[in-house]
Amino acid sequence: MRHFSLRLTLGLAAMLFAAAPLAATAQTTADSIAIRKLYDEALAHGQSYENLRYLTGQIGGRLSGSAQAEQAVQWGKVVMEKIGLDRVYLQEVMVPHWVRGAKEKAQVKGSKGKGLNLNVCALGGSVGTNGKLKAQVIEVQSLKELAALPADKVKGKIVFFNRPMNPLYVETGRAYGEAGDQRRSGAAEAAKRGAVGALVRSLSLAHDDFPHTGTMRYEDNVTKVPAAALSTNGADELSQLLKADPSLTVELEMSCQQLPETKSYNVVGEIKGSKYPEEIISVGGHLDSWDLGQGAHDDGTGCTQSMEVLRLLKATGLRPERTVRAVLFMNEENGVRGGTKYAELAKAAGEKHLAAMESDGGGFTPRGFSIEAEPATVRKVQAWQPLFRPYGSGEFVAGHSGTDIEPLKEQVKALIGYHCDSQRYFDIHHTAADTFDKVNRRELELGGASMAALIYLISKYGL
């Protein structure tokens, strides 16, 4: 009897051991079928592209505080209501209101009096020139080089920051982040040395005539001096002219100004979880954009993809087990007020946030996701990589997620950034060239499907 019991126990163990891989395979097959449904729906009936067409064509650039930003809020609310979500609502948030004013002008004037026009645009948040600002120019490659210059070399001049993005990085976002200090802090650091203005080489690897705007920061108790971005072609030309004539001057004219803060909103829509409604997964993009273009890739694509995640889940009948929210954040570009307010309200309400995903890298071909979480959580998400490889979006790496969801960091188990091909993004980023015609429908819809697939798995299995 004892030997029989031992044989029976060993036999059952063998059966269970054999059944475990079969069960796992069956589950993987079920997940694969569900994900295929999401991609099929997106490719056959996706609505991200047409929603983006309306947002960019009928509303256009949506700088915080503008009438276009307010129109975009109402548009986002209507789109999500039409999806038929369980709840759609607005979150009030106060935002900065900076206006560019008339088109900026800049001209180089040499010792012989000849003028050459430069393609420039004011950096977001800059003060105006109060007429025309004319001064000699000194070129530097970095904040460190500026700090090392004698005071008399800088005082009364316009500092020209001409460090290009590093072309050797395959990941262009790394090059952008590294070169961005001169845009963010250049004017303040120049003012500390007695400069009267700042010109900054556009943050782009492309060589063209489009100046790239972007936010800059002043410091308390430091004189606010005008700051403008030069197109990369303009920066190269100015640099060459300075070598030939170090005494040349630049005449700059900008009428931008900072107006009082104004009321705006985040737009939120959600599907309640069927099993764990108290656990929340957020997915979003930022509704505001700079004013030079249509805000297509930055970040109209992220907004339309985030709303599409909810539509895809509904259209395929894959009701999430945990609550999924789409959030259109306001004011990412020059303040992050929307992301901060969303996190504040979530904490005040005692909400349990499981994960947050952001799409803010353009609507190009999907590549995968970056995950900010404890190593064990990162590994759990990475275990789903094989399900995404057939769709070209199987690169799951630990790394930064996104600006708008960063304020949630202490409240969630994972912050996730949607990644797409980045090689063309900074050619148009923050420029007049960021328009609807630069977006490919299939690339955009594939991205929304990739996001929906990962949201579906997190909703089903948790973290």
Coordinates of C-alpha atoms in Angstrom, one line a residue:
M1 CA 0.0 0.0 0.0
R2 CA 2.8 2.4 0.8
H3 CA 4.5 1.7 -2.5
F4 CA 1.2 2.2 -4.3
S5 CA 0.7 5.6 -2.5
L6 CA 4.1 6.7 -3.5
R7 CA 3.6 5.7 -7.1
L8 CA 0.2 7.5 -7.1
T9 CA 1.7 10.6 -5.7
L10 CA 4.6 10.6 -8.2
G11 CA 2.1 10.0 -11.0
L12 CA -0.1 13.0 -9.9
A13 CA 2.9 15.2 -9.7
A14 CA 4.0 14.2 -13.2
M15 CA 0.6 14.9 -14.5
L16 CA 0.4 18.4 -12.8
F17 CA 3.9 19.2 -14.0
A18 CA 2.9 18.3 -17.6
A19 CA -0.4 20.2 -17.3
A20 CA 1.3 23.5 -16.1
P21 CA 3.0 24.3 -19.5
L22 CA -0.2 23.3 -21.3
A23 CA -2.3 25.7 -19.1
A24 CA 0.3 28.4 -19.7
T25 CA 0.2 27.7 -23.5
A26 CA -3.6 27.9 -23.5
Q27 CA -3.5 31.2 -21.6
T28 CA -0.9 32.6 -23.9
T29 CA -3.0 31.6 -26.9
A30 CA -6.0 33.3 -25.4
D31 CA -4.1 36.5 -24.9
S32 CA -2.6 36.3 -28.4
I33 CA -6.1 36.0 -29.8
A34 CA -7.4 38.9 -27.7
I35 CA -4.4 41.1 -28.8
R36 CA -5.0 40.1 -32.4
K37 CA -8.6 41.4 -32.1
L38 CA -7.3 44.8 -30.9
Y39 CA -4.9 45.1 -33.8
D40 CA -7.5 44.0 -36.3
E41 CA -10.0 46.5 -35.1
A42 CA -7.4 49.3 -35.1
L43 CA -6.2 48.5 -38.6
A44 CA -9.7 48.0 -40.1
H45 CA -11.7 50.6 -38.2
G46 CA -9.2 52.8 -36.2
Q47 CA -10.4 56.3 -35.4
S48 CA -7.1 57.9 -34.2
Y49 CA -6.2 59.3 -37.6
E50 CA -9.6 60.9 -38.3
N51 CA -9.8 62.3 -34.8
L52 CA -6.3 63.8 -35.3
R53 CA -7.4 65.2 -38.7
Y54 CA -10.1 67.2 -36.9
L55 CA -8.0 68.3 -34.0
T56 CA -5.2 69.6 -36.1
G57 CA -7.2 70.9 -39.0
Q58 CA -10.2 72.5 -37.3
I59 CA -8.5 73.6 -34.1
G60 CA -4.8 73.6 -34.8
G61 CA -2.1 74.7 -32.3
R62 CA -3.3 74.7 -28.7
L63 CA -1.0 76.6 -26.4
S64 CA -2.2 76.7 -22.8
G65 CA -4.5 79.6 -22.1
S66 CA -5.5 80.1 -25.8
A67 CA -8.9 79.9 -27.3
Q68 CA -7.7 76.8 -29.3
A69 CA -6.8 75.0 -26.1
E70 CA -10.3 75.6 -24.8
Q71 CA -11.8 74.3 -28.0
A72 CA -9.6 71.2 -27.8
V73 CA -11.0 70.6 -24.2
Q74 CA -14.6 70.6 -25.5
W75 CA -13.6 68.5 -28.5
G76 CA -11.9 65.8 -26.3
K77 CA -15.0 65.6 -24.1
V78 CA -17.3 65.1 -27.0
V79 CA -15.1 62.5 -28.6
M80 CA -15.0 60.4 -25.4
E81 CA -18.7 60.8 -24.8
K82 CA -19.4 59.4 -28.3
I83 CA -17.3 56.3 -27.5
G84 CA -19.9 55.6 -24.8
L85 CA -17.6 55.4 -21.8
D86 CA -18.9 54.8 -18.2
R87 CA -17.8 58.3 -17.2
V88 CA -16.4 61.5 -18.9
Y89 CA -15.5 64.6 -16.9
L90 CA -13.2 67.6 -16.7
Q91 CA -10.6 68.4 -14.1
E92 CA -10.1 72.2 -13.5
V93 CA -6.6 73.4 -13.6
M94 CA -5.0 76.9 -13.7
V95 CA -2.5 77.3 -16.5
P96 CA 0.1 79.9 -17.6
H97 CA -0.9 82.1 -20.5
W98 CA 2.0 83.2 -22.7
V99 CA 1.4 84.7 -26.1
R100 CA 3.9 85.0 -28.9
G101 CA 2.6 88.1 -30.6
A102 CA 3.7 89.3 -34.0
K103 CA 6.2 87.1 -36.0
E104 CA 9.7 87.5 -34.6
K105 CA 12.4 89.2 -36.7
A106 CA 16.1 88.9 -36.5
Q107 CA 18.8 90.4 -38.7
V108 CA 22.6 90.1 -38.8
K109 CA 24.4 93.3 -39.5
G110 CA 28.1 93.3 -40.3
S111 CA 30.7 96.1 -40.1
K112 CA 29.9 97.1 -43.7
G113 CA 26.2 97.6 -42.8
K114 CA 24.8 94.7 -44.9
G115 CA 21.9 92.8 -43.4
L116 CA 21.1 89.1 -43.4
N117 CA 17.8 87.8 -42.1
L118 CA 17.7 84.9 -39.7
N119 CA 14.9 82.4 -39.1
V120 CA 14.1 82.7 -35.4
C121 CA 11.2 82.2 -33.0
A122 CA 10.8 83.2 -29.3
L123 CA 11.3 80.5 -26.8
G124 CA 8.2 79.8 -24.7
G125 CA 8.0 82.1 -21.7
S126 CA 10.4 84.6 -23.0
V127 CA 9.9 88.3 -22.5
G128 CA 9.8 90.6 -25.5
T129 CA 12.4 93.0 -26.7
N130 CA 10.3 96.1 -26.2
G131 CA 11.1 97.3 -29.6
K132 CA 14.3 96.4 -31.3
L133 CA 17.2 94.9 -29.4
K134 CA 20.6 95.4 -31.1
A135 CA 23.8 94.0 -29.7
Q136 CA 27.1 92.3 -30.5
V137 CA 27.1 88.5 -30.3
I138 CA 29.4 86.0 -28.5
E139 CA 29.2 82.3 -29.4
V140 CA 29.5 79.5 -26.8
Q141 CA 29.1 75.8 -26.9
S142 CA 27.8 75.2 -23.4
L143 CA 26.7 76.8 -20.1
K144 CA 30.1 75.8 -18.7
E145 CA 32.0 77.7 -21.4
L146 CA 29.8 80.8 -20.7
A147 CA 30.6 80.6 -17.0
A148 CA 34.3 80.5 -17.7
L149 CA 34.3 83.7 -19.8
P150 CA 35.5 87.0 -18.4
A151 CA 32.6 89.3 -17.5
D152 CA 33.7 92.0 -20.0
K153 CA 33.4 89.4 -22.8
V154 CA 29.7 88.9 -22.1
K155 CA 28.3 92.1 -20.7
G156 CA 26.0 94.0 -23.0
K157 CA 26.0 91.2 -25.6
I158 CA 23.7 88.5 -26.9
V159 CA 25.0 85.1 -26.0
F160 CA 24.7 82.6 -28.9
F161 CA 24.5 79.0 -27.6
N162 CA 25.5 76.8 -30.6
R163 CA 26.0 73.3 -29.2
P164 CA 24.3 70.8 -31.6
M165 CA 22.5 67.6 -30.6
N166 CA 24.9 64.7 -30.6
P167 CA 24.3 62.8 -33.9
L168 CA 26.1 59.6 -32.6
Y169 CA 23.2 58.6 -30.3
V170 CA 20.8 56.1 -31.9
E171 CA 18.1 57.2 -29.4
T172 CA 17.5 60.8 -30.5
G173 CA 15.7 61.6 -27.2
R174 CA 19.0 61.1 -25.4
A175 CA 20.6 63.7 -27.7
Y176 CA 17.7 66.1 -27.1
G177 CA 17.8 65.8 -23.4
E178 CA 21.6 66.4 -23.3
A179 CA 21.5 69.5 -25.4
G180 CA 18.4 70.9 -23.8
D181 CA 20.1 72.7 -20.9
Q182 CA 21.0 75.6 -23.2
R183 CA 17.4 76.2 -24.2
R184 CA 16.0 75.8 -20.7
S185 CA 18.6 77.8 -18.8
G186 CA 20.6 79.7 -21.4
A187 CA 18.9 83.1 -21.0
A188 CA 19.1 83.0 -17.2
E189 CA 22.8 82.1 -17.2
A190 CA 23.5 84.7 -19.8
A191 CA 21.7 87.4 -17.8
K192 CA 23.8 86.5 -14.7
R193 CA 26.9 87.5 -16.7
G194 CA 25.4 90.8 -17.9
A195 CA 24.2 89.7 -21.3
V196 CA 21.1 91.4 -22.8
G197 CA 19.7 88.4 -24.7
A198 CA 20.2 84.8 -25.8
L199 CA 20.0 83.0 -29.1
V200 CA 19.9 79.2 -29.0
R201 CA 20.5 76.7 -31.7
S202 CA 17.3 74.7 -32.4
L203 CA 17.2 71.3 -30.8
S204 CA 17.2 69.2 -34.0
L205 CA 19.5 66.9 -36.0
A206 CA 18.0 68.2 -39.2
H207 CA 19.6 71.0 -41.2
D208 CA 16.8 73.3 -42.3
D209 CA 15.2 76.7 -41.8
F210 CA 12.6 75.8 -39.1
P211 CA 13.3 77.3 -35.7
H212 CA 12.2 75.1 -32.8
T213 CA 10.5 76.7 -29.9
G214 CA 10.2 75.1 -26.4
T215 CA 10.0 76.2 -22.8
M216 CA 12.7 78.2 -21.0
R217 CA 13.0 79.3 -17.4
Y218 CA 13.9 82.5 -15.7
E219 CA 15.3 82.6 -12.2
D220 CA 14.1 84.8 -9.3
N221 CA 16.2 87.9 -8.8
V222 CA 17.9 87.6 -12.2
T223 CA 17.1 90.0 -15.0
K224 CA 14.8 88.6 -17.6
V225 CA 16.4 88.9 -21.0
P226 CA 14.8 87.9 -24.4
A227 CA 15.5 84.4 -25.6
A228 CA 15.0 83.1 -29.2
A229 CA 15.8 79.9 -31.1
L230 CA 17.7 80.0 -34.4
S231 CA 17.0 77.4 -37.1
T232 CA 20.0 75.0 -37.5
N233 CA 20.8 76.5 -40.9
G234 CA 20.7 80.0 -39.4
A235 CA 22.9 78.9 -36.5
D236 CA 25.5 77.5 -38.9
E237 CA 25.4 80.7 -40.9
L238 CA 25.7 83.0 -37.9
S239 CA 28.7 81.0 -36.6
Q240 CA 30.5 81.3 -39.9
L241 CA 29.8 85.0 -40.1
L242 CA 31.1 85.5 -36.5
K243 CA 34.4 83.8 -37.5
A244 CA 34.8 86.4 -40.3
D245 CA 33.5 89.4 -38.4
P246 CA 33.5 89.0 -34.5
S247 CA 32.2 92.5 -34.1
L248 CA 28.9 91.9 -36.1
T249 CA 25.6 92.7 -34.4
V250 CA 22.2 91.0 -34.4
E251 CA 19.0 93.0 -34.3
L252 CA 16.2 91.1 -32.6
E253 CA 12.5 92.1 -32.4
M254 CA 9.9 90.0 -30.4
S255 CA 6.6 91.1 -29.0
C256 CA 5.8 88.1 -26.8
Q257 CA 4.4 88.6 -23.3
Q258 CA 3.2 86.7 -20.2
L259 CA -0.5 87.3 -19.4
P260 CA -2.3 86.3 -16.2
E261 CA -3.0 82.7 -15.5
T262 CA -6.3 81.3 -16.8
K263 CA -8.6 78.4 -16.1
S264 CA -8.4 75.3 -18.2
Y265 CA -9.1 71.5 -17.8
N266 CA -7.8 68.0 -18.1
V267 CA -10.3 65.8 -20.0
V268 CA -10.9 62.3 -18.4
G269 CA -12.8 59.3 -19.6
E270 CA -13.0 55.9 -18.1
I271 CA -14.3 52.3 -18.3
K272 CA -15.0 50.8 -14.9
G273 CA -13.2 47.6 -14.2
S274 CA -15.4 44.5 -14.2
K275 CA -13.6 42.8 -11.2
Y276 CA -11.3 45.3 -9.6
P277 CA -12.9 48.8 -10.3
E278 CA -10.9 50.4 -7.4
E279 CA -7.6 49.7 -9.2
I280 CA -6.9 52.3 -11.9
I281 CA -4.8 52.3 -15.0
S282 CA -4.3 55.6 -16.7
V283 CA -3.3 56.2 -20.3
G284 CA -2.8 59.7 -21.7
G285 CA -1.1 62.4 -23.8
H286 CA -1.0 66.1 -23.6
L287 CA -3.8 68.2 -25.2
D288 CA -1.8 71.4 -25.3
S289 CA 0.8 72.1 -28.0
W290 CA 3.0 74.9 -29.1
D291 CA 1.5 77.5 -31.4
L292 CA 3.8 77.4 -34.4
G293 CA 2.3 74.3 -36.1
Q294 CA -0.8 72.1 -35.6
G295 CA 0.6 70.0 -32.7
A296 CA 0.1 66.8 -34.7
H297 CA 3.0 64.5 -33.5
D298 CA 3.4 66.6 -30.3
D299 CA 1.0 65.5 -28.9
G300 CA -2.2 65.2 -30.9
T301 CA -1.1 61.6 -31.7
G302 CA -0.8 60.7 -28.0
C303 CA -4.2 62.1 -27.2
T304 CA -6.0 60.3 -30.1
Q305 CA -4.2 57.1 -29.3
S306 CA -5.1 57.3 -25.6
M307 CA -8.8 57.7 -26.4
E308 CA -8.5 55.0 -29.0
V309 CA -7.3 52.6 -26.3
L310 CA -10.7 52.8 -24.6
R311 CA -12.6 52.6 -27.9
L312 CA -10.7 49.5 -28.9
L313 CA -11.5 47.8 -25.6
K314 CA -15.2 48.5 -26.1
A315 CA -15.3 47.6 -29.8
T316 CA -13.7 44.2 -29.2
G317 CA -15.7 43.3 -26.1
L318 CA -12.6 43.0 -24.0
R319 CA -13.9 44.8 -21.0
P320 CA -11.0 45.5 -18.6
E321 CA -11.0 43.9 -15.2
R322 CA -9.5 47.0 -13.7
T323 CA -10.7 50.6 -14.4
V324 CA -9.0 52.2 -17.4
R325 CA -8.8 56.0 -17.8
A326 CA -7.8 58.1 -20.8
V327 CA -6.5 61.4 -19.7
L328 CA -5.9 64.4 -22.0
F329 CA -3.5 66.5 -19.9
M330 CA -3.4 70.2 -20.2
N331 CA -0.2 72.3 -20.1
E332 CA 2.6 69.8 -20.5
E333 CA 4.6 72.1 -22.7
N334 CA 5.1 75.1 -20.4
G335 CA 4.2 74.0 -16.9
V336 CA 3.0 70.4 -16.4
R337 CA 0.0 71.8 -14.5
G338 CA -2.4 69.2 -15.8
G339 CA -0.2 66.2 -14.8
T340 CA 0.5 67.7 -11.4
K341 CA -3.2 68.4 -10.8
Y342 CA -4.2 64.9 -11.9
A343 CA -1.8 63.4 -9.4
E344 CA -2.9 65.8 -6.6
L345 CA -6.6 64.9 -7.1
A346 CA -5.8 61.2 -7.2
K347 CA -4.0 61.4 -3.9
A348 CA -6.6 63.5 -2.2
A349 CA -9.3 61.0 -3.3
G350 CA -7.3 58.1 -2.0
E351 CA -7.4 56.4 -5.4
K352 CA -5.4 53.2 -6.0
H353 CA -3.4 53.7 -9.2
L354 CA -1.8 50.5 -10.5
A355 CA -0.1 51.9 -13.6
A356 CA 0.1 55.0 -15.8
M357 CA 1.0 55.0 -19.5
E358 CA 2.0 58.1 -21.6
S359 CA 2.3 58.6 -25.4
D360 CA 4.4 61.7 -26.1
G361 CA 7.0 60.7 -28.6
G362 CA 5.1 61.1 -31.8
G363 CA 2.8 58.8 -33.8
F364 CA 5.5 57.0 -35.7
T365 CA 6.1 53.2 -36.1
P366 CA 5.7 51.5 -32.7
R367 CA 8.8 49.9 -31.1
G368 CA 7.7 49.1 -27.6
F369 CA 7.6 50.5 -24.1
S370 CA 9.9 51.8 -21.3
I371 CA 9.0 50.9 -17.7
E372 CA 9.7 52.8 -14.5
A373 CA 9.1 50.3 -11.6
E374 CA 10.7 48.0 -9.2
P375 CA 12.9 45.3 -10.9
A376 CA 10.3 42.6 -10.2
T377 CA 7.5 44.6 -11.8
V378 CA 9.7 45.4 -14.8
R379 CA 10.4 41.7 -15.3
K380 CA 6.7 40.9 -15.1
V381 CA 5.9 43.3 -17.9
Q382 CA 8.8 42.1 -19.9
A383 CA 7.5 38.6 -19.8
W384 CA 4.7 39.8 -22.2
Q385 CA 7.3 40.8 -24.9
P386 CA 6.7 37.7 -27.1
L387 CA 3.0 38.7 -27.5
F388 CA 4.2 42.0 -29.1
R389 CA 7.0 40.9 -31.3
P390 CA 4.7 39.9 -34.2
Y391 CA 3.6 43.6 -34.4
G392 CA 7.1 45.1 -34.2
S393 CA 6.5 46.6 -30.7
G394 CA 8.4 44.1 -28.5
E395 CA 11.1 46.3 -27.1
F396 CA 10.4 46.5 -23.4
V397 CA 13.1 48.3 -21.5
A398 CA 13.5 49.9 -18.1
G399 CA 13.6 53.7 -18.4
H400 CA 11.9 57.0 -18.3
S401 CA 8.1 57.1 -19.0
G402 CA 6.8 60.6 -19.5
T403 CA 6.4 64.1 -18.1
D404 CA 2.7 64.2 -17.4
I405 CA 2.6 60.9 -15.5
E406 CA 5.8 61.6 -13.5
P407 CA 3.9 63.3 -10.7
L408 CA 2.1 60.0 -10.1
K409 CA 5.4 58.2 -9.4
E410 CA 4.8 57.7 -5.7
Q411 CA 1.3 56.5 -6.2
V412 CA 1.7 53.7 -8.9
K413 CA 3.4 50.4 -9.3
A414 CA 4.6 51.3 -12.8
L415 CA 5.0 54.3 -15.1
I416 CA 5.1 53.3 -18.7
G417 CA 6.2 55.2 -21.8
Y418 CA 5.0 54.3 -25.2
H419 CA 8.0 54.2 -27.6
C420 CA 7.9 54.6 -31.4
D421 CA 10.6 55.2 -33.9
S422 CA 12.3 58.4 -33.0
Q423 CA 14.5 59.2 -35.9
R424 CA 12.2 61.8 -37.5
Y425 CA 10.6 63.2 -34.4
F426 CA 13.0 66.0 -33.6
D427 CA 13.0 67.2 -37.2
I428 CA 9.6 68.7 -36.7
H429 CA 9.3 68.9 -32.9
H430 CA 8.1 72.3 -31.7
T431 CA 8.1 73.8 -35.2
A432 CA 5.7 75.0 -37.8
A433 CA 6.3 71.7 -39.6
D434 CA 4.5 69.6 -37.0
T435 CA 1.4 69.2 -39.1
F436 CA -1.2 66.5 -39.9
D437 CA 0.4 65.6 -43.2
K438 CA 3.5 64.3 -41.4
V439 CA 1.5 61.5 -39.7
N440 CA 1.0 58.1 -41.3
R441 CA -2.3 56.5 -40.6
R442 CA -1.1 52.9 -40.2
E443 CA 1.8 53.9 -38.0
L444 CA -0.6 55.9 -35.8
E445 CA -3.2 53.1 -35.5
L446 CA -0.6 50.4 -34.8
G447 CA 0.6 52.5 -31.9
G448 CA -2.9 52.8 -30.4
A449 CA -3.3 49.0 -30.7
S450 CA 0.0 48.4 -29.0
M451 CA -1.0 50.6 -26.1
A452 CA -4.4 48.9 -25.9
A453 CA -2.8 45.5 -25.8
L454 CA -0.5 46.3 -22.9
I455 CA -3.3 48.0 -21.0
Y456 CA -5.5 44.9 -21.6
L457 CA -2.8 42.6 -20.1
I458 CA -2.2 44.8 -17.1
S459 CA -5.9 45.0 -16.5
K460 CA -6.2 41.2 -16.7
Y461 CA -3.2 40.2 -14.6
G462 CA -2.4 43.2 -12.5
L463 CA 1.2 44.1 -11.5

